[in-house]
Short mmCIF file of C-alpha atoms in Angstrom, two decimals:
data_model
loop_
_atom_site.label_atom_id
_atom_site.label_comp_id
_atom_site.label_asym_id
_atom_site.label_seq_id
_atom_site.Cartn_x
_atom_site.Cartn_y
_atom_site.Cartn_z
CA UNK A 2 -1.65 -10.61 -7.88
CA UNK A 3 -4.87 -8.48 -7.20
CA UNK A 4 -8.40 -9.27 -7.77
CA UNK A 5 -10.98 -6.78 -6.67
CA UNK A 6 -15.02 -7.60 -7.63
CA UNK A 7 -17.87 -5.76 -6.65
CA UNK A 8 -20.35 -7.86 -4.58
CA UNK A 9 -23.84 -8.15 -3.94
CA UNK A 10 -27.03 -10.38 -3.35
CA UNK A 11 -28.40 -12.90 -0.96
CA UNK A 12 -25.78 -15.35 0.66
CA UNK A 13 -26.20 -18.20 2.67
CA UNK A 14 -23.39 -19.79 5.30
CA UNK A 15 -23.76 -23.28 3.21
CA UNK A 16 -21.38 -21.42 0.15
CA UNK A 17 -17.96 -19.90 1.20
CA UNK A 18 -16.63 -16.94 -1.54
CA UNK A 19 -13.37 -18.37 -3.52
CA UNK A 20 -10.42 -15.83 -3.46
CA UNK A 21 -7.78 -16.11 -5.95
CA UNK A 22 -4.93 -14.50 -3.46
CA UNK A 23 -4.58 -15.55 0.28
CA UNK A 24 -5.24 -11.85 1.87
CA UNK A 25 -8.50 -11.26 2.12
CA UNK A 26 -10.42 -7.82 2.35
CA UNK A 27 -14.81 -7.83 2.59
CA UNK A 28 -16.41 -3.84 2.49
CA UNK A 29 -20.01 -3.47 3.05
CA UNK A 30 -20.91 -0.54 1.64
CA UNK A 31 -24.79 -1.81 2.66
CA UNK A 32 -25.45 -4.77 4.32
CA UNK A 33 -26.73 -7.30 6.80
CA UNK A 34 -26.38 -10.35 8.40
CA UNK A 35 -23.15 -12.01 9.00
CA UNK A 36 -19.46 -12.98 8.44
CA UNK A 37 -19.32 -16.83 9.21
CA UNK A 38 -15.57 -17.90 10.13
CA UNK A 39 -14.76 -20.93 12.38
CA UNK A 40 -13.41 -18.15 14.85
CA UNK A 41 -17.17 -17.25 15.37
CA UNK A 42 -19.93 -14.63 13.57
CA UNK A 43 -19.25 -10.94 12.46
CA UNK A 44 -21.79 -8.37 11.71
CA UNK A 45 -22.67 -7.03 8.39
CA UNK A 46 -22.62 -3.42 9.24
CA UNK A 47 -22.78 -0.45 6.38
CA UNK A 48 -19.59 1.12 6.69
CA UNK A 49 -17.48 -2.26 8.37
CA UNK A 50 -14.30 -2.96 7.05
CA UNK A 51 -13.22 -6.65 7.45
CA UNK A 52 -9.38 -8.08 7.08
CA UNK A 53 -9.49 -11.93 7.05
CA UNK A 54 -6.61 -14.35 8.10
CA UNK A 55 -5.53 -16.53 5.23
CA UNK A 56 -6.62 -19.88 6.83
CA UNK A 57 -10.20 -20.36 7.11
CA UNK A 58 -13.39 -20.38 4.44
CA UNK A 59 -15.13 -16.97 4.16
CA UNK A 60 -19.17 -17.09 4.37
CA UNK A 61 -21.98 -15.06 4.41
CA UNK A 62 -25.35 -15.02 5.51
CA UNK A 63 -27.32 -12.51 4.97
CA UNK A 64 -27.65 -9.91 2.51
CA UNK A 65 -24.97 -7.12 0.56
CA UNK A 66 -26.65 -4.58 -1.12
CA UNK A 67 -23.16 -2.76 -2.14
CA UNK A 68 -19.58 -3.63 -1.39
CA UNK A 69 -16.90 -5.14 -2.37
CA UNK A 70 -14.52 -8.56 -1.79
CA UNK A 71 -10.84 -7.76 -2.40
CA UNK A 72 -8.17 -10.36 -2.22
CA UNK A 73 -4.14 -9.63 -2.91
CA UNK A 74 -1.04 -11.29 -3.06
CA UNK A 75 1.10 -11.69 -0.39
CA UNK A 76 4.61 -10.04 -2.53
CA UNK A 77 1.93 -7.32 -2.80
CA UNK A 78 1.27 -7.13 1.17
CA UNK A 79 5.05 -7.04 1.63
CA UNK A 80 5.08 -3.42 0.22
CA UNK A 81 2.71 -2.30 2.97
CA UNK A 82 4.88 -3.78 5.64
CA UNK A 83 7.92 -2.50 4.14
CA UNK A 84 6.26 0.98 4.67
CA UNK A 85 4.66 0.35 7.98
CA UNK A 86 7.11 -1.23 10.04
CA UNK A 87 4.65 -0.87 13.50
CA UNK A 88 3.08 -4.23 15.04
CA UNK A 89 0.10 -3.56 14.19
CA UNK A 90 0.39 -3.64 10.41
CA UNK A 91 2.35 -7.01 10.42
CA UNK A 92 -1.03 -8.24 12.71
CA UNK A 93 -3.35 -6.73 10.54
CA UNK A 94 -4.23 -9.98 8.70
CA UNK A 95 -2.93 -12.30 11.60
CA UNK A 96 -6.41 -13.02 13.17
CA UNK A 97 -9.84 -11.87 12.10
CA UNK A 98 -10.35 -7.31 12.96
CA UNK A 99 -12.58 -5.16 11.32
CA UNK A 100 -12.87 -1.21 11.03
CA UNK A 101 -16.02 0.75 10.92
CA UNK A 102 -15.54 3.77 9.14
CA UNK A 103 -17.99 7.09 9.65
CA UNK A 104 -19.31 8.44 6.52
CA UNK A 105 -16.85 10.93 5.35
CA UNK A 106 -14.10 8.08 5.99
CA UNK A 107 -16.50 5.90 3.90
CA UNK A 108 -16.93 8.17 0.76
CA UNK A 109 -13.28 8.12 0.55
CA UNK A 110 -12.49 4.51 0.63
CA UNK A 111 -15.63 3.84 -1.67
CA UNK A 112 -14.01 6.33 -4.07
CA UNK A 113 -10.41 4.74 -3.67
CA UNK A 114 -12.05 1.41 -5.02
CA UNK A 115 -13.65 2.51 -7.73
CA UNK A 116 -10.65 4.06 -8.89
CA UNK A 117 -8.47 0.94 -7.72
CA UNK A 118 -10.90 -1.33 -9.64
CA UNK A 119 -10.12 0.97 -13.13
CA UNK A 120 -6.51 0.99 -12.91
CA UNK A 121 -6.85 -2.60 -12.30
CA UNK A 122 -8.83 -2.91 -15.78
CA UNK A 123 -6.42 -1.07 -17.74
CA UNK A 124 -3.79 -3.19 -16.16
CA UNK A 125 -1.56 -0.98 -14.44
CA UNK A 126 2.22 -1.91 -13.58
CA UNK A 127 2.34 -3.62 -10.25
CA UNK A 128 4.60 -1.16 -8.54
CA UNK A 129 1.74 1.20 -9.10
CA UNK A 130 -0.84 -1.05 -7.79
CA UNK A 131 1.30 -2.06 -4.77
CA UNK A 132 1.67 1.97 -3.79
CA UNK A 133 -2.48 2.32 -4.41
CA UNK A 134 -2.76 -0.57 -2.31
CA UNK A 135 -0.69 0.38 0.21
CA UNK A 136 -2.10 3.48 1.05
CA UNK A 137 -6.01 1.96 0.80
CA UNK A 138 -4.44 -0.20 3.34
CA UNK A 139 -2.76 2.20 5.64
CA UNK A 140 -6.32 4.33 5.21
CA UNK A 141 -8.47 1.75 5.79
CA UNK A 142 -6.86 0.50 9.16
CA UNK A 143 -6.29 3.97 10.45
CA UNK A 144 -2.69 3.23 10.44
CA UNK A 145 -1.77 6.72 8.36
CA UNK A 146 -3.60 9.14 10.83
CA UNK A 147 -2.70 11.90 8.21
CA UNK A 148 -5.07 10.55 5.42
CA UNK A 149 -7.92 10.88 7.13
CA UNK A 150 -7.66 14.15 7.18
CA UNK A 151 -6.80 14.73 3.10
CA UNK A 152 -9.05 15.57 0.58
CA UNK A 153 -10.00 12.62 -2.21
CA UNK A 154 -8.13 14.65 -5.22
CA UNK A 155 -4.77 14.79 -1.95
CA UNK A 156 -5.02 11.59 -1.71
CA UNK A 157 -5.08 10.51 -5.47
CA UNK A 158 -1.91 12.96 -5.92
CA UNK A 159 -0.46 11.59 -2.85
CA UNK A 160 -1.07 8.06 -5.03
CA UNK A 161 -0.19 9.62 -8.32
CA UNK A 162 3.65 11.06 -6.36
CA UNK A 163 3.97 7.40 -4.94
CA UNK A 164 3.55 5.80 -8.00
CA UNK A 165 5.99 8.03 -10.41
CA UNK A 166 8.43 7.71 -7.22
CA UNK A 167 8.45 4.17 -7.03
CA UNK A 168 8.73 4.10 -10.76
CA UNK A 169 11.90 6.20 -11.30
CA UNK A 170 13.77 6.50 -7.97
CA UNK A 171 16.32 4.55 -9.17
CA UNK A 172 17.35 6.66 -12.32
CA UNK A 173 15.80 10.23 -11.68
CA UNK A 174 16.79 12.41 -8.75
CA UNK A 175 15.33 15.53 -10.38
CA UNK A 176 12.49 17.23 -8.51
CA UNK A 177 12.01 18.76 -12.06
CA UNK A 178 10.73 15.60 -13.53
CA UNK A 179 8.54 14.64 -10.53
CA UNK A 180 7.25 18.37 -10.79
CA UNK A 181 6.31 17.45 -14.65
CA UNK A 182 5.13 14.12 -13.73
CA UNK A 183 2.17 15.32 -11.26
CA UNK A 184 1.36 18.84 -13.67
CA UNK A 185 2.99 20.85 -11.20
CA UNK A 186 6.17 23.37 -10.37
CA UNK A 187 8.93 22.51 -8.46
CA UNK A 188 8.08 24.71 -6.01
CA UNK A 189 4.16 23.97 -5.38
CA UNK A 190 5.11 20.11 -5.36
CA UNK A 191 7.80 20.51 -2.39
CA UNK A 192 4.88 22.38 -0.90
CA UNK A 193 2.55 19.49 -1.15
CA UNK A 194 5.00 16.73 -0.57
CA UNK A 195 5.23 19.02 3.04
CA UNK A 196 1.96 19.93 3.70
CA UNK A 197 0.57 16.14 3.15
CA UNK A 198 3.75 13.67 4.07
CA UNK A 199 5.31 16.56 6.56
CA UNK A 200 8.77 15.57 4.24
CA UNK A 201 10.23 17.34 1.13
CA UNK A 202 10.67 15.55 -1.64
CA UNK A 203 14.62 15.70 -1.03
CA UNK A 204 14.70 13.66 1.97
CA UNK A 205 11.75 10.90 0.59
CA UNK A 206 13.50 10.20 -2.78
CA UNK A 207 16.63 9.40 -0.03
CA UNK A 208 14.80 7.79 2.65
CA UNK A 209 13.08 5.34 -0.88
CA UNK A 210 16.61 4.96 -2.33
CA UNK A 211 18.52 3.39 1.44
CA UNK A 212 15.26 1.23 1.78
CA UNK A 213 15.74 -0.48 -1.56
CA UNK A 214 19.37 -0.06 -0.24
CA UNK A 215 18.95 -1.70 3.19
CA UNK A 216 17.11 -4.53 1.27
CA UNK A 217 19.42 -5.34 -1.53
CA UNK A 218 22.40 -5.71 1.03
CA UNK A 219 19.92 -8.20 3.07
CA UNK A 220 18.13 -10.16 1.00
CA UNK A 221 20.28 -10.57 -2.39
CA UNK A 222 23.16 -11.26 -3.11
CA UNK A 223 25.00 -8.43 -5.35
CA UNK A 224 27.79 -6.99 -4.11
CA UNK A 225 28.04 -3.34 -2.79
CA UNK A 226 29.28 -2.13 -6.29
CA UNK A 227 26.42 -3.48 -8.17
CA UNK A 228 24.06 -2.50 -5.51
CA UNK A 229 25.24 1.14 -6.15
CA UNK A 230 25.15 1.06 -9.94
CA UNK A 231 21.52 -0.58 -9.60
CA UNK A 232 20.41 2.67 -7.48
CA UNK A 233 22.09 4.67 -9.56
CA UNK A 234 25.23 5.57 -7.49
CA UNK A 235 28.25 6.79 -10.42
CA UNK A 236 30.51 5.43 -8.14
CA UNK A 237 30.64 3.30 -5.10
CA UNK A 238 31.85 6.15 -2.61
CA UNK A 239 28.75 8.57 -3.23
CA UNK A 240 26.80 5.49 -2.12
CA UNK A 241 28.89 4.40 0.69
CA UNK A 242 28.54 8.33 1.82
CA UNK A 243 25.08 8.30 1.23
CA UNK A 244 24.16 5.26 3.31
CA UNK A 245 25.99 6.49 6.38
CA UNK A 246 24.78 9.45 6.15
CA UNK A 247 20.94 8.01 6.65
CA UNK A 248 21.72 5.04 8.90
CA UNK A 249 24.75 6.37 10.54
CA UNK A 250 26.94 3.25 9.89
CA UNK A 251 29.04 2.22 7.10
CA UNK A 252 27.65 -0.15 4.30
CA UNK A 253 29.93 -3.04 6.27
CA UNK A 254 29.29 -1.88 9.29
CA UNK A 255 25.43 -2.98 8.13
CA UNK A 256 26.07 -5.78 6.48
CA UNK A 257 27.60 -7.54 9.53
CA UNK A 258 25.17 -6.44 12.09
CA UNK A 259 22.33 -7.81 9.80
#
């Protein structure tokens, strides 16, 4: 569902690059010469990130002295748009864009790969890849203003919180296990969770639950009791309460406006 390979060397337009998955991600770390798509040429420039369409070949001309070609999934991409519900995420990968990034920005995302490519090698669950990529995504267009301003070791707990989240929302509640989860107390990871998502860990295990909530009840077809014992509701009412509490209208009320 994710493929991520270093790249570098001489490439000439004649050769396109094969991607396994349809979305299609080229960083130049160091380059030059050009992106060839049938929409016209792109520059190679150090620091330029590129998001490619699905349609259309992919070649190069020129040389890559350091970068990387990433392609994904598109049940992967879905993630990201399920957390970024602004236009311009869904047109991110609609036509050909690009991003240059200024150094500091650029020691980040370089970091963020190599770390990506690891957890890749080891094999990591795919909810835990989907929240890495979803936040290299949101970085990498600018699209999460509030990264850019977090440290590398924020932004790999920031990961690290996603990824237990995403995990265990469904069964644990307990800001105690998170807290045990990410090495820290209670306390100092409501602190975090505030300082770098401007939320307390409270009202994002909710806001995670009524997504998967607000899915289930559109795109499956379980009824409202089995929806609440899959989020792990004890009974039906807590959930009802629960839902109108965040959307402000009953579970029906939802249902039929959907």
């Amino acid at each position: 569902m994710i493929q991520l390979e270093p790249i570098k060397g001489f490439f000439r337009r004649e050769r396109a690059l094969q991607a396994i998955y349809p979305m299609r991600m080229l960083i130049i770390r160091e380059g030059k010469g050009f992106l060839c798509m049938n929409s016209g040429d792109y520059a190679l420039l150090n620091g330029r990130i590129f998001f490619i369409p699905e349609e259309g070949l992919v070649r190069l001309d020129g040389e890559i002295t350091s970068g990387f070609w990433l392609s994904f999934s598109s049940l992967l991409y879905a993630e990201f748009l399920l957390q970024h519900l602004d236009p311009q995420a869904k047109n991110l990968f609609l036509n050909l864009s690009f991003r240059d990034l200024d150094p500091q920005k650029s020691i980040k995302t370089y970091s963020l790969l190599d770390q990506l490519k690891k957890e890749i090698d080891h094999k990591r669950d795919m909810s835990f890849l989907a929240q890495y990529l979803s936040l290299f995504l949101g970085f990498t267009a600018g699209l999460d203003g509030y990264l850019a301003a977090l440290t590398l070791d924020d932004l790999q707990q920031v990961l690290r919180f996603r990824a237990i989240l995403e995990q265990f929302y469904k069964q644990e509640r307990s800001i105690q296990f998170y807290a045990e989860g990410m090495g820290m107390s209670p306390g100092k990871l409501n602190k975090f969770l505030d300082r770098v998502l401007g939320k307390s860990f409270t009202v994002l295990i909710k806001d995670r639950i009524m997504r998967e909530a607000e899915e289930l009840l559109l795109h499956s077809d379980y009824t409202i009791d089995e929806i609440a014992k899959l989020l792990g509701f004890e009974q039906t009412t807590n959930f009802s309460t629960s839902f109108k509490r965040h959307k402000g209208v009953s579970v029906l009320q939802f249902s039929r406006l959907s």
